[in-house]
C-alpha cells in the first residue's frame, strides 16, 4: 500500500501523482484552479456582505451570510469529490482502472461546465452595471440552442443546472461502485477468480484458527470461510466485526482493512438451575424439542427437553460443539454463553457480558451513578401489538395534521401563517413601560394602519409591532414618524418589500423541497429496498406535516428561522430512522433485541435534543429573541413527532417487511422469474 496523504490539498496532489489517466490529471489541475477561484470570490463576497450589514439585526441577515457558505460548499464538494474518491482508492491499495478515472474526469468536467451554464441561466434580461442599464447578450453562434434553452429557465431556478451536474457525479460513482463493477465481477470471480478488482466483505467473523502468518475466519451469518493473512493480533475463538478485502492477483486470500469490534465469547456451565419459566417450557415440550425465546434487552434463551437420565450427556455434547455456540453468539451480538441443567431441562442462555471488565470501568460507572441520575430507556414489549395497532396512532395524527393544514389553506389561502420575511412588511420595536393592555392600546392609536400583531418582551420592556405590506401604502418612514409623534420611543425599524418577500419565499420553500427530495434519493441509494426506504421517507414527511400543523395551532409564523427548523427536523428524522433500520437490517441479532439497541441510542439522543430545544425556546421567549424561540418550539414539535413515527410507524413497516414482506417478495420474484 502506498503512502497516504493529509487533508484535501494533500489528496489533490496525491491523486494527481497516483493517477495513470492523463484526462484525470487534467481534471485535477483544472478543478483545483476552479475551486480556488470560487473560494476567493465567495470569501470576498462574504466580507463585502458582512461589511454592508454589520449594523443590521440578525435573523435573515445571519441566514444570508450562512447561505454564502452553503452555496460555496455545494459548488466545491462535487468538484473535489472525484479527486477524493480516486485518492482514497489509491491510498487503500485498490488501483482503479484508467477507464474509471476517465469516466469520473468526464463527469467532473461536466459539473464544472454546469456551473458556468448555471451562471448564464441566472442572468436577468436587464441589469444595472456601473450605473448603466444593460441587456443580456442574445443567443448566437454554434451554442445558440443551448443558450436559448438556458434563457428559458427562470433565474430563481438556475441552481438546478449545477445541481444536475452534481447529481451526475454522484450517480456515476455510485453506478460504477455498486452496479457496474459487481456485475463485471460475476464471471471472472466465479469462474477464473482472476479479477483485478478485489472482493470485499463486511460482517461478524468467528476466528476459527489464528497464528502469526494467517488466520481462518468464518462468517457467522453465511458460513463462508476466509483465509486472512498478517493477523498476529487476532485471538482464536473470538468474534470480530470487520471489513476484509481480497489480495491480488488471485484474490484467494484476504486482508483486514478495518476492525470495529472484537469480543471474546465466554462459554461455561452454571451451577444454578434453569429458571422456573424454562422448566415450565420444557415440561410442555416433547423430548428432543427446542424452543427459542428472546431475553429482555439482548440475547436468547434456548430450552431443550431431554430424558432425565441423559441430562449430563446432553450438556457435555453441547459444550463439545463450541464453534456452533460461538457462531450463534456472534450472530446475536452477545459475549457470553451459559448452560444450565436440571431434571429434564437444559437451558442455553446467550447473554451480554455483565461482569465488570476492569477497575477503571467499575469506577467510572460508580462515579456516574454518584454524580447524575442514570437514564434507562424502558424496553417495550412490541409482541403485544400488531403492526396495524402500532401504525394506527401515527397515521391518525398525520391525518389530523393534514386536515389542519388543508383547513388553514381554505380559510387563508396559505397552508401556514407567513411572516413578513415572506409576505413583506415592516417591524418596529418600541420601548414602553406600564400595564400591557394600556401600552398596546396606545400603540394601536398611534398609527393610522392597523398593526398585524403586537408582541411584548417583558424582560426588556419592548413591544414588537408588525405591519403587513398589504396594509395601505404606509412605508417605514411614515410609521416611524407617526410613532414619534405619539410620543413612543422607537428602538429599531426594519422592512421587507413584497416582491423581495415573494422571491425569498420561493427560494426557501424550494430549498426545503430539494432537501427533502435529496434525502429521499439518498435513503433509497443506501438501502436499495423499497419498504425500509419508504418507511424513512414517510416518517420524515409526517414529522414535517405535524410540525407545520402545530405551527398553525400555536400561530407560529413561517419565517427563515422556522424554515431552518424544518430542515433540521428532516436531519433529525433521518438520523433516528436510519439508526433503527441499520440495527434491524444490517447488524447481527434478532429483531427485538436489535430494536432495543437502536432505541437506547435513538431515544437518548432525541430526548436530549428536546430538552435542549425546550430550554432554548423558554430562554429566548423571556429575552424576546423571537427567531430562536420559534426555532426551538418548532423543533420540539418535530422531535416529539419523530419519537412517535420512528418507533411506531417506521418500526411497524420494518417488522412487516422482516417477517412477511421478504417472503412475499421472494415468492413474487420466483413467479416473475
XYZ file of C-alpha atoms in Angstrom:
673
model
C 0.000 0.000 0.000
C 1.370 3.369 -0.978
C 1.910 6.270 1.337
C -1.108 8.285 2.361
C -1.969 11.962 2.402
C -3.350 14.525 4.808
C -6.168 16.950 4.085
C -7.917 17.960 0.890
C -4.860 19.711 -0.556
C -2.782 16.599 0.077
C -5.456 14.478 -1.610
C -5.322 16.676 -4.729
C -1.551 16.250 -5.054
C -1.795 12.553 -4.213
C -4.499 11.874 -6.829
C -2.533 13.789 -9.484
C 0.651 11.792 -8.922
C -1.033 8.397 -8.438
C -3.396 8.537 -11.415
C -2.447 6.879 -14.694
C -5.019 8.775 -16.786
C -3.907 11.982 -18.493
C -7.529 13.168 -18.693
C -7.949 12.727 -14.950
C -4.684 14.570 -14.279
C -6.002 17.428 -16.417
C -9.246 17.425 -14.417
C -7.349 17.513 -11.120
C -5.413 20.598 -12.226
C -8.491 22.303 -13.709
C -10.800 21.624 -10.780
C -8.167 22.763 -8.269
C -7.901 26.098 -10.092
C -11.701 26.467 -10.351
C -12.201 25.617 -6.667
C -9.545 28.168 -5.685
C -11.251 30.866 -7.792
C -14.688 30.025 -6.326
C -13.266 30.156 -2.811
C -11.647 33.557 -3.417
C -14.803 35.080 -4.925
C -17.063 33.748 -2.179
C -14.674 34.954 0.515
C -14.619 38.453 -0.975
C -18.418 38.433 -1.362
C -18.881 37.324 2.245
C -16.545 40.051 3.529
C -18.426 42.679 1.489
C -21.787 41.392 2.764
C -20.630 41.468 6.384
C -19.293 44.997 5.908
C -22.567 46.225 4.396
C -24.760 44.562 7.035
C -22.606 44.933 10.129
C -25.050 47.334 11.811
C -28.208 45.399 10.963
C -30.023 42.992 13.266
C -29.697 39.241 12.998
C -32.288 36.885 11.597
C -32.437 36.931 7.815
C -29.080 38.741 7.624
C -27.359 35.945 9.561
C -29.001 33.338 7.363
C -27.910 35.250 4.260
C -24.305 35.097 5.440
C -24.646 31.394 6.125
C -26.213 30.981 2.697
C -22.947 32.119 1.101
C -21.091 29.364 2.935
C -23.664 26.741 1.944
C -23.504 27.787 -1.721
C -19.719 27.569 -1.599
C -19.817 24.045 -0.199
C -22.392 22.934 -2.786
C -20.128 24.190 -5.572
C -16.843 22.915 -4.160
C -17.786 19.458 -2.846
C -18.969 17.944 -6.175
C -15.875 19.379 -7.883
C -13.418 17.707 -5.493
C -15.471 14.518 -4.959
C -13.926 12.629 -7.946
C -10.445 13.592 -6.734
C -11.110 12.396 -3.190
C -12.650 9.143 -4.465
C -9.648 8.268 -6.640
C -7.151 9.344 -3.964
C -8.875 7.189 -1.351
C -8.851 4.100 -3.566
C -5.151 4.551 -4.375
C -4.330 5.031 -0.697
C -6.107 1.775 0.174
C -4.095 -0.049 -2.489
C -7.110 -0.515 -4.792
C -5.825 0.890 -8.059
C -8.852 1.976 -10.123
C -8.828 1.310 -13.838
C -7.917 4.069 -16.277
C -11.412 3.757 -17.726
C -12.971 4.564 -14.363
C -10.665 7.557 -13.906
C -11.545 8.834 -17.385
C -15.282 8.482 -16.691
C -15.004 10.372 -13.399
C -12.927 13.064 -15.069
C -15.558 13.431 -17.813
C -18.459 13.882 -15.394
C -16.245 16.215 -13.352
C -15.728 18.445 -16.389
C -19.492 18.209 -16.961
C -20.102 19.590 -13.463
C -17.615 22.431 -13.964
C -19.404 23.288 -17.206
C -22.760 23.193 -15.413
C -21.523 25.900 -13.023
C -20.898 28.235 -15.962
C -24.211 27.268 -17.574
C -25.978 27.972 -14.278
C -24.431 31.444 -14.215
C -25.704 32.028 -17.765
C -29.199 30.843 -16.771
C -29.235 33.174 -13.749
C -28.597 36.280 -15.870
C -31.735 38.507 -15.925
C -32.947 40.117 -19.123
C -31.892 43.564 -17.878
C -29.444 44.502 -15.155
C -27.515 47.555 -13.929
C -23.746 47.613 -14.476
C -21.714 50.628 -13.336
C -24.889 52.719 -13.193
C -25.992 51.808 -16.729
C -28.942 49.626 -17.714
C -27.635 46.644 -19.669
C -29.340 43.820 -21.546
C -28.076 40.278 -21.644
C -26.493 39.323 -24.988
C -28.795 37.499 -27.415
C -28.063 33.847 -28.281
C -25.777 33.387 -31.279
C -23.225 31.038 -32.771
C -22.993 27.273 -32.513
C -24.275 27.224 -28.921
C -27.354 29.266 -29.737
C -29.847 26.421 -28.973
C -28.152 25.761 -25.635
C -28.129 29.439 -24.622
C -31.758 29.816 -25.728
C -32.734 26.890 -23.518
C -30.813 28.359 -20.569
C -32.536 31.737 -21.013
C -35.890 29.908 -20.760
C -35.036 28.771 -17.217
C -36.301 31.247 -14.576
C -33.366 32.897 -12.757
C -34.734 31.652 -9.431
C -34.311 28.058 -10.688
C -30.866 28.478 -12.227
C -29.372 26.492 -9.335
C -30.949 23.373 -10.844
C -28.311 23.363 -13.615
C -25.244 22.808 -11.374
C -27.410 20.558 -9.179
C -27.926 18.311 -12.194
C -24.162 18.209 -12.729
C -23.593 17.283 -9.081
C -26.184 14.502 -9.321
C -24.397 13.192 -12.427
C -21.107 12.996 -10.495
C -22.693 11.132 -7.589
C -24.705 8.792 -9.809
C -21.673 7.888 -11.925
C -19.590 6.938 -8.900
C -22.497 5.029 -7.366
C -23.184 3.139 -10.593
C -19.566 2.100 -11.041
C -19.027 1.268 -7.375
C -22.214 -0.721 -6.692
C -23.681 -1.777 -10.064
C -21.166 -1.879 -12.888
C -18.210 -3.393 -11.016
C -20.206 -6.060 -9.126
C -21.849 -7.156 -12.408
C -18.499 -7.333 -14.149
C -17.109 -9.412 -11.289
C -19.549 -12.293 -11.671
C -17.993 -14.374 -14.481
C -14.397 -13.623 -13.545
C -14.753 -14.231 -9.824
C -16.872 -17.335 -10.039
C -15.098 -18.982 -12.947
C -11.474 -17.837 -13.156
C -11.090 -15.864 -9.892
C -8.585 -13.590 -11.632
C -10.306 -10.163 -11.475
C -8.221 -7.051 -10.916
C -10.964 -5.678 -8.673
C -10.757 -7.012 -5.094
C -13.538 -8.803 -3.269
C -14.731 -7.274 -0.035
C -16.935 -8.462 2.805
C -18.224 -6.803 5.951
C -19.765 -8.575 8.913
C -19.102 -10.595 12.057
C -16.484 -13.345 11.761
C -15.522 -16.173 14.116
C -11.738 -16.690 14.382
C -11.567 -20.456 13.765
C -7.758 -20.553 13.954
C -5.036 -17.935 14.237
C -1.237 -17.800 14.116
C 1.424 -15.276 13.163
C 1.161 -15.868 9.396
C -2.541 -16.430 8.688
C -5.946 -16.918 10.264
C -9.137 -18.666 9.220
C -12.324 -16.621 9.613
C -15.887 -17.881 9.311
C -18.794 -15.531 8.591
C -21.273 -16.190 11.404
C -24.247 -15.390 9.130
C -23.387 -17.046 5.803
C -20.870 -19.667 6.955
C -18.358 -18.525 4.300
C -14.714 -19.343 5.121
C -11.955 -16.743 4.535
C -8.195 -17.132 4.830
C -6.721 -13.885 6.172
C -3.015 -13.061 6.168
C -0.961 -10.931 8.582
C -3.307 -11.254 11.597
C -0.990 -11.816 14.546
C -3.208 -9.583 16.710
C -6.312 -11.788 16.371
C -7.334 -14.157 19.159
C -8.581 -17.627 18.340
C -12.249 -18.317 19.200
C -13.079 -14.610 19.394
C -15.591 -12.819 17.170
C -14.664 -9.682 15.233
C -16.836 -7.211 13.358
C -14.618 -6.217 10.468
C -14.221 -5.423 6.778
C -11.953 -7.650 4.688
C -10.644 -7.366 1.124
C -9.044 -9.929 -1.163
C -5.412 -9.681 -2.252
C -4.399 -9.589 -5.907
C -3.727 -11.275 -8.240
C -5.701 -14.448 -7.413
C -7.886 -12.910 -4.676
C -7.897 -16.189 -2.762
C -6.545 -14.700 0.473
C -7.764 -11.644 2.324
C -6.521 -8.811 4.487
C -8.429 -6.982 7.207
C -8.921 -3.320 6.308
C -10.879 -2.271 9.384
C -11.924 -3.806 12.720
C -14.775 -2.065 14.512
C -15.235 -4.552 17.367
C -13.575 -7.655 18.814
C -15.040 -9.672 21.654
C -14.250 -12.968 23.339
C -17.136 -15.434 23.641
C -17.135 -16.964 27.113
C -18.756 -20.438 27.349
C -19.374 -22.223 30.646
C -21.606 -24.405 32.792
C -23.519 -22.645 35.565
C -24.271 -24.316 38.879
C -27.617 -22.548 39.031
C -30.690 -24.465 37.832
C -32.795 -23.267 34.886
C -35.370 -20.636 35.692
C -38.923 -21.610 36.551
C -40.085 -20.287 33.158
C -37.549 -22.500 31.345
C -38.555 -25.600 33.331
C -42.211 -24.892 32.645
C -41.465 -24.550 28.933
C -39.527 -27.844 28.932
C -42.444 -29.614 30.625
C -44.754 -28.512 27.791
C -42.423 -29.868 25.098
C -41.754 -33.374 23.915
C -38.328 -34.950 24.378
C -35.793 -33.578 21.896
C -37.775 -30.416 21.136
C -36.076 -26.980 21.349
C -37.699 -23.592 21.919
C -36.001 -20.215 21.403
C -37.132 -17.111 23.295
C -35.591 -13.634 23.421
C -34.160 -12.221 26.619
C -35.144 -8.782 27.868
C -32.658 -6.331 26.398
C -30.306 -8.543 24.384
C -29.767 -12.264 23.907
C -31.699 -15.509 23.655
C -32.634 -18.481 25.812
C -32.806 -21.943 24.222
C -34.756 -24.550 26.191
C -34.252 -28.258 25.309
C -36.257 -31.112 26.784
C -34.104 -34.211 27.364
C -34.577 -37.540 29.173
C -33.813 -37.159 32.862
C -31.159 -39.907 32.696
C -29.258 -38.175 29.859
C -29.121 -34.587 31.139
C -25.362 -34.552 31.804
C -24.648 -36.273 28.483
C -26.654 -33.589 26.673
C -24.727 -30.850 28.472
C -21.395 -32.457 27.545
C -22.449 -32.727 23.871
C -23.409 -29.025 23.853
C -20.107 -27.966 25.435
C -18.170 -30.015 22.860
C -19.674 -28.025 19.968
C -18.156 -24.687 20.997
C -17.864 -23.437 17.404
C -21.635 -23.555 16.883
C -22.200 -21.817 20.215
C -19.756 -19.043 19.350
C -21.231 -18.588 15.877
C -24.705 -18.254 17.348
C -23.424 -15.777 19.932
C -21.763 -13.794 17.149
C -24.997 -13.620 15.161
C -26.984 -12.459 18.177
C -24.312 -9.972 19.231
C -23.575 -11.269 22.746
C -20.359 -12.231 24.523
C -21.368 -14.955 26.962
C -22.976 -18.405 26.688
C -24.177 -20.079 29.884
C -25.559 -23.621 30.136
C -27.904 -24.569 32.961
C -29.368 -28.010 33.521
C -31.675 -29.750 35.988
C -34.062 -32.701 35.632
C -35.272 -32.918 32.035
C -34.386 -29.286 31.224
C -31.274 -27.922 29.538
C -31.152 -24.141 29.144
C -28.629 -22.380 26.861
C -28.509 -18.696 27.725
C -26.910 -16.251 25.257
C -26.202 -13.089 27.242
C -24.099 -9.902 27.107
C -21.054 -9.944 29.403
C -22.401 -8.376 32.589
C -19.317 -8.704 34.803
C -17.189 -5.576 35.109
C -14.068 -5.908 32.971
C -11.692 -3.544 34.730
C -11.356 -1.327 37.772
C -11.464 1.815 35.625
C -14.788 0.844 34.093
C -16.213 -0.026 37.502
C -15.020 3.259 38.952
C -16.450 5.272 36.055
C -19.833 3.560 36.427
C -19.819 4.205 40.177
C -18.795 7.832 39.702
C -21.507 8.384 37.102
C -24.122 6.933 39.418
C -22.975 9.286 42.182
C -22.915 12.421 40.032
C -26.022 12.057 37.913
C -29.244 10.156 37.674
C -28.999 7.151 35.366
C -31.433 7.331 32.462
C -32.609 3.935 31.232
C -34.757 3.506 28.151
C -37.610 1.151 29.094
C -37.992 -1.955 26.972
C -41.303 -2.073 25.108
C -42.960 -5.437 24.532
C -43.848 -4.939 20.876
C -45.126 -8.519 20.605
C -48.309 -7.409 22.388
C -49.288 -5.158 19.467
C -49.975 -5.903 15.829
C -48.498 -3.847 13.009
C -51.860 -2.160 12.434
C -52.106 -1.164 16.089
C -48.609 0.338 16.021
C -49.230 2.301 12.819
C -52.762 3.448 13.697
C -51.786 6.274 16.062
C -49.138 7.928 13.811
C -51.388 7.644 10.745
C -54.342 9.162 12.623
C -52.239 12.087 13.891
C -50.833 12.596 10.368
C -54.401 12.701 9.023
C -55.402 15.284 11.645
C -52.319 17.377 10.812
C -53.066 17.310 7.088
C -56.659 18.315 7.874
C -55.442 21.296 9.926
C -53.088 22.373 7.134
C -55.794 21.917 4.485
C -58.380 23.808 6.523
C -55.939 26.643 7.098
C -55.296 26.820 3.352
C -59.016 27.010 2.580
C -59.528 29.799 5.119
C -56.437 31.935 4.445
C -55.130 30.849 1.034
C -51.856 29.663 2.582
C -51.098 26.336 4.316
C -49.228 28.127 7.119
C -49.042 31.590 8.682
C -46.416 33.535 6.762
C -44.159 36.095 8.395
C -43.114 39.408 6.933
C -39.938 37.822 5.555
C -42.188 36.087 3.001
C -45.149 38.457 2.658
C -43.296 41.746 3.036
C -43.953 44.307 5.719
C -42.462 46.434 8.487
C -41.381 45.561 12.022
C -40.950 48.258 14.696
C -39.518 47.784 18.174
C -40.977 50.268 20.668
C -39.720 50.749 24.230
C -42.568 51.350 26.693
C -43.409 50.707 30.354
C -46.737 50.332 32.104
C -49.674 47.929 32.002
C -49.605 45.803 28.863
C -53.205 46.494 27.838
C -52.734 50.248 28.145
C -49.484 50.191 26.175
C -50.982 48.099 23.378
C -53.968 50.449 23.156
C -51.616 53.438 22.962
C -49.611 51.760 20.187
C -52.722 50.973 18.117
C -53.961 54.556 18.418
C -50.582 55.944 17.326
C -50.776 54.513 13.801
C -53.265 55.083 11.007
C -52.793 51.484 9.770
C -53.896 48.567 11.906
C -50.912 46.536 13.198
C -50.846 42.872 12.201
C -49.539 41.858 15.628
C -48.113 43.324 18.837
C -45.778 41.154 20.917
C -44.338 42.129 24.263
C -40.849 41.313 25.555
C -41.213 41.595 29.348
C -37.510 41.189 30.088
C -36.649 44.295 28.047
C -39.872 46.375 28.283
C -40.072 46.266 24.491
C -43.048 45.760 22.186
C -42.586 44.398 18.657
C -45.185 45.802 16.248
C -45.653 44.159 12.834
C -47.370 45.645 9.759
C -48.067 43.576 6.635
C -47.169 45.067 3.268
C -50.774 44.920 2.044
C -51.943 47.446 4.658
C -52.415 50.534 2.514
C -49.262 52.178 1.189
C -47.715 53.131 4.520
C -43.931 52.901 4.362
C -41.400 52.544 7.172
C -40.596 56.253 7.360
C -44.283 57.192 7.778
C -44.778 54.606 10.511
C -41.696 55.850 12.347
C -42.856 59.471 12.196
C -46.337 58.505 13.463
C -44.785 56.630 16.400
C -42.545 59.544 17.343
C -45.452 61.976 17.008
C -47.410 59.884 19.514
C -44.508 60.077 21.994
C -43.386 56.483 21.538
C -39.697 55.552 21.689
C -38.638 53.661 18.549
C -35.664 51.396 19.160
C -35.379 49.935 15.670
C -37.335 49.572 12.465
C -36.905 47.207 9.524
C -38.957 46.495 6.427
C -39.146 43.948 3.618
C -40.716 44.679 0.234
C -43.477 42.407 -1.057
C -41.520 41.425 -4.177
C -38.435 40.538 -2.142
C -40.568 38.541 0.275
C -42.123 36.579 -2.586
C -38.727 35.692 -4.060
C -37.411 34.761 -0.604
C -40.416 32.518 -0.071
C -39.852 30.732 -3.388
C -36.172 30.258 -2.600
C -36.749 28.970 0.949
C -39.564 26.572 0.059
C -37.618 25.402 -2.996
C -34.642 24.666 -0.774
C -36.889 22.733 1.612
C -38.286 20.668 -1.285
C -34.812 19.987 -2.694
C -33.545 18.927 0.741
C -36.447 16.509 1.167
C -36.017 15.099 -2.344
C -32.265 14.733 -1.848
C -32.841 12.978 1.467
C -35.261 10.562 -0.209
C -32.824 9.735 -3.014
C -30.004 9.222 -0.512
C -32.103 6.848 1.590
C -33.116 4.785 -1.442
C -29.469 4.675 -2.579
C -28.350 3.478 0.873
C -30.863 0.672 1.395
C -31.918 -0.124 -2.202
C -35.015 -1.862 -0.840
C -38.425 -0.228 -1.195
C -40.135 -0.863 2.156
C -37.308 0.217 4.548
C -36.565 3.234 2.334
C -40.156 4.414 2.039
C -40.564 3.958 5.807
C -37.828 6.556 6.396
C -39.356 8.947 3.839
C -42.886 8.620 5.262
C -41.631 9.216 8.799
C -39.754 12.363 7.762
C -42.797 13.639 5.821
C -45.061 13.023 8.815
C -42.625 14.832 11.147
C -42.723 17.937 8.948
C -46.510 17.906 8.496
C -47.139 17.536 12.232
C -44.715 20.376 12.992
C -46.421 22.641 10.420
C -49.861 21.803 11.848
C -48.713 22.772 15.350
C -47.281 25.997 13.902
C -50.801 26.873 12.723
C -52.403 25.852 16.027
C -49.963 27.946 18.095
C -49.847 30.735 15.456
C -46.107 30.487 14.804
C -45.223 32.325 11.629
C -43.289 30.732 8.785
C -40.026 32.652 8.602
C -36.479 31.946 7.541
C -35.829 30.701 11.053
C -38.712 28.219 11.066
C -37.733 27.025 7.571
C -34.294 26.276 9.030
C -36.033 24.397 11.864
C -37.983 22.295 9.350
C -34.728 21.464 7.569
C -33.250 20.407 10.909
C -36.291 18.190 11.525
C -35.514 16.355 8.276
C -31.983 15.738 9.555
C -33.128 14.567 12.994
C -35.772 12.286 11.465
C -33.398 10.655 9.000
C -30.803 10.197 11.751
C -33.102 8.231 14.071
C -34.806 6.282 11.261
C -31.539 5.194 9.629
C -30.194 4.213 13.051
C -33.204 1.920 13.547
C -33.010 0.497 10.010
C -29.288 -0.235 10.295
C -29.661 -2.061 13.620
C -32.514 -4.207 12.324
C -31.417 -4.876 8.739
C -27.631 -4.765 8.759
C -26.426 -5.773 12.208
C -26.401 -9.178 13.830
C -29.038 -10.104 16.373
C -32.730 -10.857 16.467
C -35.380 -8.289 15.551
C -36.483 -7.170 19.018
C -33.019 -7.136 20.547
C -31.795 -5.021 17.608
C -34.780 -2.734 18.080
C -33.973 -2.226 21.750
C -30.324 -1.421 20.991
C -31.418 1.203 18.461
C -33.985 2.641 20.892
C -31.413 3.079 23.651
C -29.281 5.267 21.399
C -32.010 6.984 19.376
C -34.362 7.877 22.240
C -31.485 9.174 24.354
C -30.295 11.468 21.549
C -33.803 12.694 20.723
C -34.774 13.391 24.348
C -31.509 15.266 24.857
C -32.304 17.429 21.831
C -35.871 18.013 23.048
C -34.630 19.208 26.440
C -32.031 21.483 24.839
C -34.548 22.985 22.396
C -37.131 23.474 25.147
C -34.632 25.388 27.267
C -33.628 27.486 24.262
C -37.274 28.297 23.455
C -38.082 29.342 27.029
C -34.960 31.495 27.457
C -35.367 33.084 24.015
C -39.008 33.919 24.784
C -38.071 35.593 28.066
C -35.417 37.725 26.379
C -37.515 38.494 23.308
C -35.355 36.652 20.758
C -38.289 35.644 18.602
C -36.232 33.843 15.952
C -34.642 31.399 18.412
C -37.930 30.942 20.269
C -39.699 29.931 17.046
C -36.890 27.585 16.018
C -36.842 25.888 19.426
C -40.632 25.473 19.589
C -40.916 24.025 16.081
C -38.046 21.632 16.770
C -39.718 20.397 19.959
C -42.912 19.645 17.989
C -40.938 17.886 15.252
C -38.785 15.844 17.633
C -41.797 14.651 19.616
C -43.423 13.602 16.349
C -40.183 11.870 15.353
C -40.232 9.716 18.501
C -43.730 8.545 17.652
C -43.155 7.984 13.923
C -39.798 6.219 14.307
C -40.737 3.713 17.000
C -44.354 3.129 15.964
C -44.841 3.796 12.242
C -41.351 3.006 10.945
C -40.996 0.017 13.271
C -44.322 -1.467 12.150
C -43.268 -1.240 8.485
C -39.874 -2.783 9.247
C -41.453 -5.629 11.221
C -43.890 -6.336 8.393
C -41.020 -6.319 5.896
C -38.801 -8.508 8.083
C -41.355 -11.223 8.874
C -43.837 -11.026 5.984
C -42.643 -8.776 3.178
C -39.396 -10.606 2.406
C -41.109 -13.957 1.900
C -43.893 -12.416 -0.183
C -41.470 -10.576 -2.440
C -39.341 -13.725 -2.772
C -42.381 -15.707 -3.969
C -43.269 -12.887 -6.355
C -39.722 -12.860 -7.724
C -39.820 -16.640 -8.286
C -43.162 -16.387 -10.062
C -41.931 -13.475 -12.167
C -38.712 -15.332 -12.993
